[in-house]
Amino acid sequence: MKDKIAVITGAGQGIGAAIARRLAREGAKLVLVDINEDCLKDIATELECDLLAVAADISKKDQVFAMIEQAKDHFGTVDILVNNAGIIRDGFLAKISEENWDKVLEVNLKGPFLCCQAVFETMKAQNSGKIVNIVSRAWLGNIGQSNYSASKGGLVSLTRTLALELARFQINVNAVAPGLIETPMTRSMPEEARARLLRMQPTGKMGTVDDIAAAVAFLSSGDATFITGQVIHVDGGKSCGLLSL
Ligand code: NAP
């Protein structure tokens, strides 16, 4: 991955920041993207690799295309795209407002679609590219997360379809599905919900952001060149079925 140019969305904190640290260690040059300028500044200051930090909302087409143009002006190309930024607005069916349905679908599904569109011509021209979409084990279904689960299920379908469309250009498109990972997102959940999720966890503990970063590093590397359209669940076994105690 030495000197590869990697765009990481939602890189300011949590899983995205861990992916940035890991790819920096592997020798990549980074384009860090986040809507939250404060945490974006913090991670850009912390990392000592060659990087560009861009504040952008990935659900807005003009901002996404401008961000990729900035990345190309600065580094010349884009080799790796990690679609990591995502949000939750949880609730049972009757409680999810239209606004919270639209917002989650806009950020979690339309955002990655726009980012893929924005990097496509560049990756096609160089006849290589790696796209890794961060989905969630919740794409298989999760009570209280119909908007989030639908967005991540849609992102799995987008991953598989783009894998077929882009394979002829040697562009790999894969997904990583984290289980319960300790991040600001999960820390914002009500304690009762976190405890319930932990009880259903085969390992009995949450995963770490580094567990996800390791899977992303593999899928972004030359070792994964013949792997495309796949979803790697990094969830301590939770996607294997119900845990009966
Ligand atoms: P996080 O701690 O909330 O970090 C996500 C970052 O993305 C935040 O800095 C956030 O800014 C930023 N962001 C939100 N909306 C954005 C937008 N429209 N444009 C650009 N940046 C935006 O989340 P995380 O837990 O690290 O999760 C990262 C990814 O993993 C997400 O796709 C999530 O769905 C997925 N995931 C997480 C878990 C888990 O257990 N943590 C499990 C499964 C899947 P703000 O802080 O301003 O919102």
Tab-separated table of N, CA, C and O in Angstrom, residues 2-126:
chain	number	residue	atom	x	y	z
A	2	LYS	N	2.164	1.081	-0.095
A	2	LYS	CA	3.089	2.229	-0.021
A	2	LYS	C	2.740	3.270	-1.091
A	2	LYS	O	2.628	2.955	-2.270
A	3	ASP	N	2.534	4.514	-0.642
A	3	ASP	CA	2.264	5.667	-1.508
A	3	ASP	C	0.932	5.600	-2.258
A	3	ASP	O	0.688	6.410	-3.148
A	4	LYS	N	0.071	4.642	-1.921
A	4	LYS	CA	-1.270	4.621	-2.516
A	4	LYS	C	-2.061	5.780	-1.897
A	4	LYS	O	-1.872	6.127	-0.718
A	5	ILE	N	-2.970	6.340	-2.684
A	5	ILE	CA	-3.774	7.469	-2.208
A	5	ILE	C	-5.129	6.932	-1.756
A	5	ILE	O	-5.875	6.371	-2.563
A	6	ALA	N	-5.414	7.087	-0.466
A	6	ALA	CA	-6.649	6.527	0.107
A	6	ALA	C	-7.561	7.633	0.627
A	6	ALA	O	-7.158	8.435	1.467
A	7	VAL	N	-8.795	7.657	0.119
A	7	VAL	CA	-9.815	8.585	0.612
A	7	VAL	C	-10.639	7.839	1.657
A	7	VAL	O	-11.155	6.750	1.378
A	8	ILE	N	-10.744	8.408	2.852
A	8	ILE	CA	-11.517	7.763	3.933
A	8	ILE	C	-12.571	8.747	4.420
A	8	ILE	O	-12.238	9.842	4.883
A	9	THR	N	-13.846	8.364	4.305
A	9	THR	CA	-14.896	9.268	4.789
A	9	THR	C	-15.223	8.945	6.253
A	9	THR	O	-15.025	7.819	6.709
A	10	GLY	N	-15.687	9.971	6.968
A	10	GLY	CA	-15.962	9.796	8.394
A	10	GLY	C	-14.692	9.471	9.159
A	10	GLY	O	-14.696	8.706	10.117
A	11	ALA	N	-13.581	10.090	8.711
A	11	ALA	CA	-12.253	9.740	9.251
A	11	ALA	C	-11.929	10.452	10.559
A	11	ALA	O	-10.888	10.197	11.160
A	12	GLY	N	-12.816	11.320	11.006
A	12	GLY	CA	-12.490	12.147	12.171
A	12	GLY	C	-12.439	11.402	13.484
A	12	GLY	O	-11.747	11.812	14.418
A	13	GLN	N	-13.192	10.324	13.585
A	13	GLN	CA	-13.244	9.616	14.871
A	13	GLN	C	-13.649	8.155	14.656
A	13	GLN	O	-13.892	7.728	13.532
A	14	GLY	N	-13.697	7.415	15.743
A	14	GLY	CA	-14.216	6.043	15.713
A	14	GLY	C	-13.502	5.147	14.698
A	14	GLY	O	-12.273	5.167	14.577
A	15	ILE	N	-14.285	4.380	13.965
A	15	ILE	CA	-13.734	3.397	13.029
A	15	ILE	C	-12.937	4.088	11.921
A	15	ILE	O	-11.856	3.622	11.539
A	16	GLY	N	-13.433	5.218	11.417
A	16	GLY	CA	-12.744	5.923	10.334
A	16	GLY	C	-11.353	6.383	10.745
A	16	GLY	O	-10.387	6.274	9.968
A	17	ALA	N	-11.229	6.885	11.964
A	17	ALA	CA	-9.912	7.339	12.453
A	17	ALA	C	-8.965	6.149	12.585
A	17	ALA	O	-7.770	6.248	12.282
A	18	ALA	N	-9.495	5.011	13.033
A	18	ALA	CA	-8.649	3.807	13.167
A	18	ALA	C	-8.189	3.325	11.789
A	18	ALA	O	-7.047	2.884	11.633
A	19	ILE	N	-9.071	3.410	10.792
A	19	ILE	CA	-8.685	3.024	9.422
A	19	ILE	C	-7.579	3.963	8.935
A	19	ILE	O	-6.592	3.531	8.323
A	20	ALA	N	-7.733	5.254	9.222
A	20	ALA	CA	-6.706	6.230	8.815
A	20	ALA	C	-5.358	5.894	9.463
A	20	ALA	O	-4.330	5.873	8.780
A	21	ARG	N	-5.369	5.590	10.760
A	21	ARG	CA	-4.103	5.257	11.454
A	21	ARG	C	-3.468	4.010	10.827
A	21	ARG	O	-2.278	3.953	10.594
A	22	ARG	N	-4.308	3.014	10.541
A	22	ARG	CA	-3.794	1.746	10.016
A	22	ARG	C	-3.223	1.921	8.597
A	22	ARG	O	-2.123	1.459	8.295
A	23	LEU	N	-3.973	2.619	7.734
A	23	LEU	CA	-3.481	2.785	6.358
A	23	LEU	C	-2.235	3.679	6.339
A	23	LEU	O	-1.337	3.476	5.518
A	24	ALA	N	-2.171	4.623	7.256
A	24	ALA	CA	-0.959	5.460	7.362
A	24	ALA	C	0.234	4.578	7.734
A	24	ALA	O	1.321	4.714	7.162
A	25	ARG	N	0.023	3.659	8.671
A	25	ARG	CA	1.107	2.736	9.066
A	25	ARG	C	1.564	1.865	7.899
A	25	ARG	O	2.715	1.468	7.804
A	26	GLU	N	0.602	1.545	7.005
A	26	GLU	CA	0.928	0.705	5.845
A	26	GLU	C	1.616	1.518	4.745
A	26	GLU	O	1.943	0.980	3.699
A	27	GLY	N	1.737	2.829	4.924
A	27	GLY	CA	2.471	3.653	3.953
A	27	GLY	C	1.605	4.428	2.981
A	27	GLY	O	2.126	5.059	2.051
A	28	ALA	N	0.279	4.401	3.174
A	28	ALA	CA	-0.605	5.128	2.252
A	28	ALA	C	-0.558	6.631	2.534
A	28	ALA	O	-0.196	7.061	3.624
A	29	LYS	N	-0.942	7.421	1.509
A	29	LYS	CA	-1.148	8.860	1.683
A	29	LYS	C	-2.657	9.060	1.781
A	29	LYS	O	-3.407	8.413	1.034
A	30	LEU	N	-3.077	9.938	2.693
A	30	LEU	CA	-4.495	9.947	3.044
A	30	LEU	C	-5.239	11.226	2.673
A	30	LEU	O	-4.704	12.329	2.792
A	31	VAL	N	-6.496	11.034	2.249
A	31	VAL	CA	-7.435	12.141	2.147
A	31	VAL	C	-8.498	11.871	3.202
A	31	VAL	O	-9.285	10.916	3.084
A	32	LEU	N	-8.473	12.669	4.265
A	32	LEU	CA	-9.388	12.468	5.388
A	32	LEU	C	-10.606	13.358	5.189
A	32	LEU	O	-10.469	14.571	5.000
A	33	VAL	N	-11.792	12.756	5.241
A	33	VAL	CA	-13.026	13.496	4.976
A	33	VAL	C	-13.965	13.341	6.163
A	33	VAL	O	-14.166	12.214	6.648
A	34	ASP	N	-14.527	14.454	6.626
A	34	ASP	CA	-15.522	14.367	7.699
A	34	ASP	C	-16.351	15.647	7.694
A	34	ASP	O	-15.882	16.699	7.272
A	35	ILE	N	-17.580	15.521	8.179
A	35	ILE	CA	-18.455	16.689	8.300
A	35	ILE	C	-18.105	17.472	9.574
A	35	ILE	O	-18.393	18.657	9.682
A	36	ASN	N	-17.471	16.767	10.506
A	36	ASN	CA	-17.142	17.341	11.814
A	36	ASN	C	-15.709	17.899	11.770
A	36	ASN	O	-14.733	17.154	11.847
A	37	GLU	N	-15.615	19.223	11.630
A	37	GLU	CA	-14.297	19.838	11.397
A	37	GLU	C	-13.371	19.723	12.596
A	37	GLU	O	-12.149	19.647	12.440
A	38	ASP	N	-13.944	19.701	13.806
A	38	ASP	CA	-13.096	19.658	15.004
A	38	ASP	C	-12.326	18.346	15.079
A	38	ASP	O	-11.110	18.327	15.253
A	39	CYS	N	-13.067	17.218	14.948
A	39	CYS	CA	-12.349	15.935	15.066
A	39	CYS	C	-11.468	15.682	13.837
A	39	CYS	O	-10.431	15.022	13.933
A	40	LEU	N	-11.857	16.262	12.714
A	40	LEU	CA	-11.026	16.140	11.506
A	40	LEU	C	-9.666	16.800	11.751
A	40	LEU	O	-8.609	16.241	11.409
A	41	LYS	N	-9.688	17.987	12.384
A	41	LYS	CA	-8.432	18.688	12.690
A	41	LYS	C	-7.578	17.852	13.635
A	41	LYS	O	-6.359	17.742	13.467
A	42	ASP	N	-8.218	17.248	14.641
A	42	ASP	CA	-7.474	16.466	15.644
A	42	ASP	C	-6.734	15.295	14.991
A	42	ASP	O	-5.554	15.087	15.244
A	43	ILE	N	-7.435	14.527	14.144
A	43	ILE	CA	-6.787	13.343	13.549
A	43	ILE	C	-5.721	13.780	12.535
A	43	ILE	O	-4.664	13.161	12.425
A	44	ALA	N	-5.965	14.893	11.838
A	44	ALA	CA	-4.969	15.381	10.872
A	44	ALA	C	-3.701	15.825	11.600
A	44	ALA	O	-2.587	15.632	11.100
A	45	THR	N	-3.866	16.385	12.790
A	45	THR	CA	-2.696	16.819	13.568
A	45	THR	C	-1.959	15.609	14.136
A	45	THR	O	-0.732	15.582	14.190
A	46	GLU	N	-2.732	14.608	14.557
A	46	GLU	CA	-2.126	13.411	15.173
A	46	GLU	C	-1.280	12.613	14.175
A	46	GLU	O	-0.175	12.164	14.506
A	47	LEU	N	-1.791	12.441	12.950
A	47	LEU	CA	-1.100	11.577	11.978
A	47	LEU	C	0.095	12.303	11.367
A	47	LEU	O	0.003	13.492	11.051
A	48	GLU	N	1.172	11.566	11.190
A	48	GLU	CA	2.377	12.230	10.671
A	48	GLU	C	2.638	11.934	9.201
A	48	GLU	O	3.635	12.361	8.644
A	49	CYS	N	1.681	11.233	8.555
A	49	CYS	CA	1.890	10.883	7.143
A	49	CYS	C	1.480	12.051	6.243
A	49	CYS	O	0.932	13.054	6.708
A	50	ASP	N	1.730	11.888	4.944
A	50	ASP	CA	1.323	12.874	3.946
A	50	ASP	C	-0.207	12.816	3.845
A	50	ASP	O	-0.769	11.765	3.520
A	51	LEU	N	-0.892	13.924	4.133
A	51	LEU	CA	-2.361	13.860	4.104
A	51	LEU	C	-2.990	15.185	3.721
A	51	LEU	O	-2.368	16.243	3.808
A	52	LEU	N	-4.254	15.061	3.331
A	52	LEU	CA	-5.088	16.221	3.026
A	52	LEU	C	-6.377	16.031	3.822
A	52	LEU	O	-6.959	14.947	3.774
A	53	ALA	N	-6.803	17.056	4.556
A	53	ALA	CA	-8.060	16.956	5.306
A	53	ALA	C	-9.106	17.835	4.625
A	53	ALA	O	-8.852	19.011	4.360
A	54	VAL	N	-10.264	17.252	4.334
A	54	VAL	CA	-11.316	17.997	3.644
A	54	VAL	C	-12.626	17.872	4.422
A	54	VAL	O	-13.114	16.759	4.632
A	55	ALA	N	-13.181	19.008	4.832
A	55	ALA	CA	-14.490	18.983	5.492
A	55	ALA	C	-15.558	18.907	4.403
A	55	ALA	O	-15.597	19.758	3.510
A	56	ALA	N	-16.374	17.866	4.452
A	56	ALA	CA	-17.420	17.722	3.424
A	56	ALA	C	-18.547	16.854	3.949
A	56	ALA	O	-18.336	15.983	4.798
A	57	ASP	N	-19.740	17.113	3.418
A	57	ASP	CA	-20.913	16.296	3.723
A	57	ASP	C	-21.077	15.323	2.554
A	57	ASP	O	-21.368	15.743	1.426
A	58	ILE	N	-20.905	14.019	2.843
A	58	ILE	CA	-20.903	13.046	1.737
A	58	ILE	C	-22.281	12.843	1.110
A	58	ILE	O	-22.389	12.186	0.079
A	59	SER	N	-23.324	13.396	1.722
A	59	SER	CA	-24.648	13.243	1.111
A	59	SER	C	-24.932	14.345	0.089
A	59	SER	O	-25.995	14.362	-0.527
A	60	LYS	N	-23.973	15.255	-0.092
A	60	LYS	CA	-24.168	16.370	-1.044
A	60	LYS	C	-23.247	16.183	-2.263
A	60	LYS	O	-22.019	16.221	-2.133
A	61	LYS	N	-23.870	16.024	-3.431
A	61	LYS	CA	-23.107	15.696	-4.642
A	61	LYS	C	-22.011	16.720	-4.942
A	61	LYS	O	-20.870	16.356	-5.253
A	62	ASP	N	-22.350	18.021	-4.845
A	62	ASP	CA	-21.336	19.033	-5.186
A	62	ASP	C	-20.135	18.953	-4.245
A	62	ASP	O	-18.981	19.083	-4.669
A	63	GLN	N	-20.390	18.684	-2.958
A	63	GLN	CA	-19.280	18.610	-1.996
A	63	GLN	C	-18.413	17.365	-2.239
A	63	GLN	O	-17.198	17.393	-2.103
A	64	VAL	N	-19.063	16.260	-2.596
A	64	VAL	CA	-18.319	15.012	-2.849
A	64	VAL	C	-17.419	15.170	-4.079
A	64	VAL	O	-16.223	14.856	-4.039
A	65	PHE	N	-17.981	15.689	-5.165
A	65	PHE	CA	-17.179	15.825	-6.389
A	65	PHE	C	-16.058	16.859	-6.200
A	65	PHE	O	-14.947	16.671	-6.694
A	66	ALA	N	-16.349	17.928	-5.447
A	66	ALA	CA	-15.308	18.937	-5.177
A	66	ALA	C	-14.196	18.324	-4.322
A	66	ALA	O	-13.003	18.587	-4.548
A	67	MET	N	-14.567	17.476	-3.367
A	67	MET	CA	-13.577	16.831	-2.486
A	67	MET	C	-12.658	15.906	-3.306
A	67	MET	O	-11.432	15.909	-3.126
A	68	ILE	N	-13.238	15.131	-4.220
A	68	ILE	CA	-12.411	14.223	-5.030
A	68	ILE	C	-11.513	15.033	-5.983
A	68	ILE	O	-10.346	14.687	-6.202
A	69	GLU	N	-12.024	16.154	-6.516
A	69	GLU	CA	-11.179	17.024	-7.348
A	69	GLU	C	-9.995	17.552	-6.549
A	69	GLU	O	-8.863	17.577	-7.015
A	70	GLN	N	-10.288	17.967	-5.297
A	70	GLN	CA	-9.216	18.465	-4.419
A	70	GLN	C	-8.165	17.379	-4.182
A	70	GLN	O	-6.964	17.636	-4.196
A	71	ALA	N	-8.655	16.155	-3.954
A	71	ALA	CA	-7.745	15.024	-3.716
A	71	ALA	C	-6.853	14.809	-4.931
A	71	ALA	O	-5.637	14.611	-4.808
A	72	LYS	N	-7.444	14.877	-6.127
A	72	LYS	CA	-6.660	14.640	-7.355
A	72	LYS	C	-5.699	15.795	-7.621
A	72	LYS	O	-4.573	15.581	-8.055
A	73	ASP	N	-6.142	17.031	-7.348
A	73	ASP	CA	-5.236	18.187	-7.513
A	73	ASP	C	-4.023	18.034	-6.603
A	73	ASP	O	-2.902	18.343	-6.977
A	74	HIS	N	-4.281	17.536	-5.388
A	74	HIS	CA	-3.204	17.454	-4.389
A	74	HIS	C	-2.275	16.258	-4.629
A	74	HIS	O	-1.062	16.392	-4.584
A	75	PHE	N	-2.888	15.082	-4.871
A	75	PHE	CA	-2.086	13.850	-4.942
A	75	PHE	C	-1.973	13.266	-6.358
A	75	PHE	O	-1.249	12.295	-6.576
A	76	GLY	N	-2.786	13.768	-7.296
A	76	GLY	CA	-2.706	13.266	-8.670
A	76	GLY	C	-3.691	12.167	-9.005
A	76	GLY	O	-4.079	12.025	-10.152
A	77	THR	N	-4.106	11.379	-8.016
A	77	THR	CA	-5.037	10.282	-8.298
A	77	THR	C	-5.725	9.824	-7.007
A	77	THR	O	-5.470	10.368	-5.921
A	78	VAL	N	-6.586	8.822	-7.140
A	78	VAL	CA	-7.179	8.141	-5.971
A	78	VAL	C	-7.078	6.639	-6.243
A	78	VAL	O	-7.534	6.163	-7.280
A	79	ASP	N	-6.467	5.899	-5.325
A	79	ASP	CA	-6.324	4.445	-5.489
A	79	ASP	C	-7.323	3.664	-4.645
A	79	ASP	O	-7.729	2.566	-5.007
A	80	ILE	N	-7.645	4.228	-3.477
A	80	ILE	CA	-8.480	3.499	-2.506
A	80	ILE	C	-9.577	4.442	-2.012
A	80	ILE	O	-9.300	5.607	-1.701
A	81	LEU	N	-10.799	3.931	-1.968
A	81	LEU	CA	-11.903	4.708	-1.370
A	81	LEU	C	-12.510	3.870	-0.255
A	81	LEU	O	-12.937	2.737	-0.498
A	82	VAL	N	-12.543	4.408	0.952
A	82	VAL	CA	-13.205	3.717	2.063
A	82	VAL	C	-14.439	4.529	2.444
A	82	VAL	O	-14.344	5.630	3.001
A	83	ASN	N	-15.614	3.992	2.113
A	83	ASN	CA	-16.878	4.647	2.450
A	83	ASN	C	-17.271	4.241	3.862
A	83	ASN	O	-17.928	3.215	4.079
A	84	ASN	N	-16.825	5.046	4.831
A	84	ASN	CA	-17.030	4.694	6.231
A	84	ASN	C	-18.075	5.561	6.938
A	84	ASN	O	-18.750	5.078	7.847
A	85	ALA	N	-18.236	6.821	6.529
A	85	ALA	CA	-19.136	7.723	7.272
A	85	ALA	C	-20.543	7.134	7.324
A	85	ALA	O	-21.050	6.618	6.327
A	86	GLY	N	-21.160	7.191	8.486
A	86	GLY	CA	-22.519	6.679	8.629
A	86	GLY	C	-23.139	7.236	9.894
A	86	GLY	O	-22.434	7.704	10.788
A	87	ILE	N	-24.463	7.191	9.945
A	87	ILE	CA	-25.162	7.719	11.123
A	87	ILE	C	-26.273	6.755	11.543
A	87	ILE	O	-26.700	5.905	10.750
A	88	ILE	N	-26.730	6.913	12.794
A	88	ILE	CA	-27.926	6.189	13.242
A	88	ILE	C	-28.973	7.192	13.714
A	88	ILE	O	-28.623	8.238	14.260
A	89	ARG	N	-30.230	6.855	13.484
A	89	ARG	CA	-31.377	7.612	14.024
A	89	ARG	C	-32.405	6.544	14.378
A	89	ARG	O	-33.369	6.353	13.669
A	90	ASP	N	-32.157	5.804	15.495
A	90	ASP	CA	-32.914	4.586	15.776
A	90	ASP	C	-34.343	4.841	16.285
A	90	ASP	O	-34.638	5.883	16.866
A	91	GLY	N	-35.191	3.834	16.106
A	91	GLY	CA	-36.554	3.884	16.627
A	91	GLY	C	-37.352	2.735	16.040
A	91	GLY	O	-36.984	2.188	15.002
A	92	PHE	N	-38.438	2.364	16.732
A	92	PHE	CA	-39.318	1.348	16.167
A	92	PHE	C	-40.107	1.953	15.013
A	92	PHE	O	-40.214	3.184	14.897
A	93	LEU	N	-40.668	1.093	14.171
A	93	LEU	CA	-41.310	1.510	12.922
A	93	LEU	C	-42.154	2.780	13.052
A	93	LEU	O	-41.952	3.748	12.325
A	94	ALA	N	-43.094	2.772	14.004
A	94	ALA	CA	-44.022	3.897	14.097
A	94	ALA	C	-43.345	5.174	14.572
A	94	ALA	O	-43.882	6.268	14.406
A	95	LYS	N	-42.159	5.029	15.173
A	95	LYS	CA	-41.493	6.205	15.770
A	95	LYS	C	-40.485	6.875	14.838
A	95	LYS	O	-39.948	7.932	15.154
A	96	ILE	N	-40.179	6.223	13.708
A	96	ILE	CA	-39.169	6.819	12.824
A	96	ILE	C	-39.834	7.886	11.947
A	96	ILE	O	-40.743	7.587	11.172
A	97	SER	N	-39.379	9.125	12.110
A	97	SER	CA	-39.961	10.214	11.321
A	97	SER	C	-39.472	10.098	9.874
A	97	SER	O	-38.429	9.484	9.597
A	98	GLU	N	-40.212	10.714	8.981
A	98	GLU	CA	-39.805	10.725	7.571
A	98	GLU	C	-38.424	11.367	7.453
A	98	GLU	O	-37.566	10.914	6.685
A	99	GLU	N	-38.211	12.409	8.259
A	99	GLU	CA	-36.918	13.123	8.214
A	99	GLU	C	-35.768	12.175	8.599
A	99	GLU	O	-34.714	12.156	7.958
A	100	ASN	N	-35.994	11.360	9.651
A	100	ASN	CA	-34.920	10.448	10.086
A	100	ASN	C	-34.743	9.254	9.142
A	100	ASN	O	-33.676	8.646	9.096
A	101	TRP	N	-35.798	8.893	8.436
A	101	TRP	CA	-35.645	7.872	7.384
A	101	TRP	C	-34.756	8.435	6.270
A	101	TRP	O	-33.742	7.848	5.878
A	102	ASP	N	-35.153	9.636	5.783
A	102	ASP	CA	-34.427	10.235	4.651
A	102	ASP	C	-32.970	10.509	5.009
A	102	ASP	O	-32.068	10.249	4.212
A	103	LYS	N	-32.728	11.039	6.214
A	103	LYS	CA	-31.367	11.430	6.605
A	103	LYS	C	-30.429	10.211	6.611
A	103	LYS	O	-29.307	10.271	6.103
A	104	VAL	N	-30.906	9.114	7.218
A	104	VAL	CA	-30.067	7.906	7.316
A	104	VAL	C	-29.786	7.335	5.919
A	104	VAL	O	-28.650	6.962	5.607
A	105	LEU	N	-30.815	7.289	5.076
A	105	LEU	CA	-30.597	6.775	3.710
A	105	LEU	C	-29.677	7.706	2.917
A	105	LEU	O	-28.841	7.237	2.131
A	106	GLU	N	-29.810	9.000	3.135
A	106	GLU	CA	-28.966	9.967	2.395
A	106	GLU	C	-27.494	9.813	2.746
A	106	GLU	O	-26.634	9.817	1.873
A	107	VAL	N	-27.202	9.702	4.035
A	107	VAL	CA	-25.789	9.624	4.452
A	107	VAL	C	-25.232	8.222	4.203
A	107	VAL	O	-24.145	8.058	3.643
A	108	ASN	N	-25.980	7.183	4.607
A	108	ASN	CA	-25.423	5.823	4.604
A	108	ASN	C	-25.448	5.136	3.242
A	108	ASN	O	-24.670	4.216	3.002
A	109	LEU	N	-26.356	5.558	2.368
A	109	LEU	CA	-26.469	4.871	1.069
A	109	LEU	C	-26.168	5.799	-0.107
A	109	LEU	O	-25.332	5.483	-0.954
A	110	LYS	N	-26.823	6.972	-0.104
A	110	LYS	CA	-26.561	7.905	-1.217
A	110	LYS	C	-25.123	8.419	-1.143
A	110	LYS	O	-24.453	8.579	-2.180
A	111	GLY	N	-24.624	8.654	0.068
A	111	GLY	CA	-23.256	9.163	0.238
A	111	GLY	C	-22.231	8.247	-0.424
A	111	GLY	O	-21.453	8.682	-1.288
A	112	PRO	N	-22.181	6.944	-0.068
A	112	PRO	CA	-21.240	6.033	-0.727
A	112	PRO	C	-21.442	5.951	-2.247
A	112	PRO	O	-20.478	5.871	-3.009
A	113	PHE	N	-22.709	5.982	-2.683
A	113	PHE	CA	-22.988	5.966	-4.139
A	113	PHE	C	-22.310	7.158	-4.813
A	113	PHE	O	-21.620	7.011	-5.834
A	114	LEU	N	-22.472	8.359	-4.222
A	114	LEU	CA	-21.871	9.563	-4.810
A	114	LEU	C	-20.343	9.472	-4.815
A	114	LEU	O	-19.691	9.848	-5.793
A	115	CYS	N	-19.784	8.963	-3.716
A	115	CYS	CA	-18.316	8.854	-3.639
A	115	CYS	C	-17.798	7.879	-4.695
A	115	CYS	O	-16.767	8.131	-5.334
A	116	CYS	N	-18.519	6.752	-4.890
A	116	CYS	CA	-18.106	5.782	-5.927
A	116	CYS	C	-18.173	6.439	-7.302
A	116	CYS	O	-17.259	6.282	-8.124
A	117	GLN	N	-19.259	7.175	-7.553
A	117	GLN	CA	-19.384	7.867	-8.847
A	117	GLN	C	-18.229	8.829	-9.055
A	117	GLN	O	-17.658	8.915	-10.140
A	118	ALA	N	-17.878	9.553	-8.001
A	118	ALA	CA	-16.858	10.605	-8.121
A	118	ALA	C	-15.459	10.040	-8.391
A	118	ALA	O	-14.652	10.695	-9.032
A	119	VAL	N	-15.159	8.820	-7.892
A	119	VAL	CA	-13.815	8.257	-8.112
A	119	VAL	C	-13.751	7.356	-9.349
A	119	VAL	O	-12.662	6.987	-9.793
A	120	PHE	N	-14.920	7.011	-9.899
A	120	PHE	CA	-14.961	5.984	-10.944
A	120	PHE	C	-14.052	6.284	-12.145
A	120	PHE	O	-13.222	5.448	-12.537
A	121	GLU	N	-14.179	7.488	-12.745
A	121	GLU	CA	-13.415	7.775	-13.975
A	121	GLU	C	-11.917	7.684	-13.715
A	121	GLU	O	-11.158	7.202	-14.568
A	122	THR	N	-11.493	8.130	-12.541
A	122	THR	CA	-10.063	8.099	-12.204
A	122	THR	C	-9.573	6.665	-12.081
A	122	THR	O	-8.533	6.289	-12.639
A	123	MET	N	-10.316	5.835	-11.359
A	123	MET	CA	-9.911	4.434	-11.189
A	123	MET	C	-9.972	3.688	-12.522
A	123	MET	O	-9.111	2.864	-12.834
A	124	LYS	N	-11.000	3.999	-13.309
A	124	LYS	CA	-11.136	3.352	-14.630
A	124	LYS	C	-9.925	3.701	-15.500
A	124	LYS	O	-9.330	2.825	-16.131
A	125	ALA	N	-9.537	4.984	-15.516
A	125	ALA	CA	-8.422	5.426	-16.360
A	125	ALA	C	-7.115	4.741	-15.967
A	125	ALA	O	-6.285	4.449	-16.820
A	126	GLN	N	-6.947	4.483	-14.663
A	126	GLN	CA	-5.680	3.846	-14.258
A	126	GLN	C	-5.801	2.322	-14.202
A	126	GLN	O	-4.851	1.615	-13.866
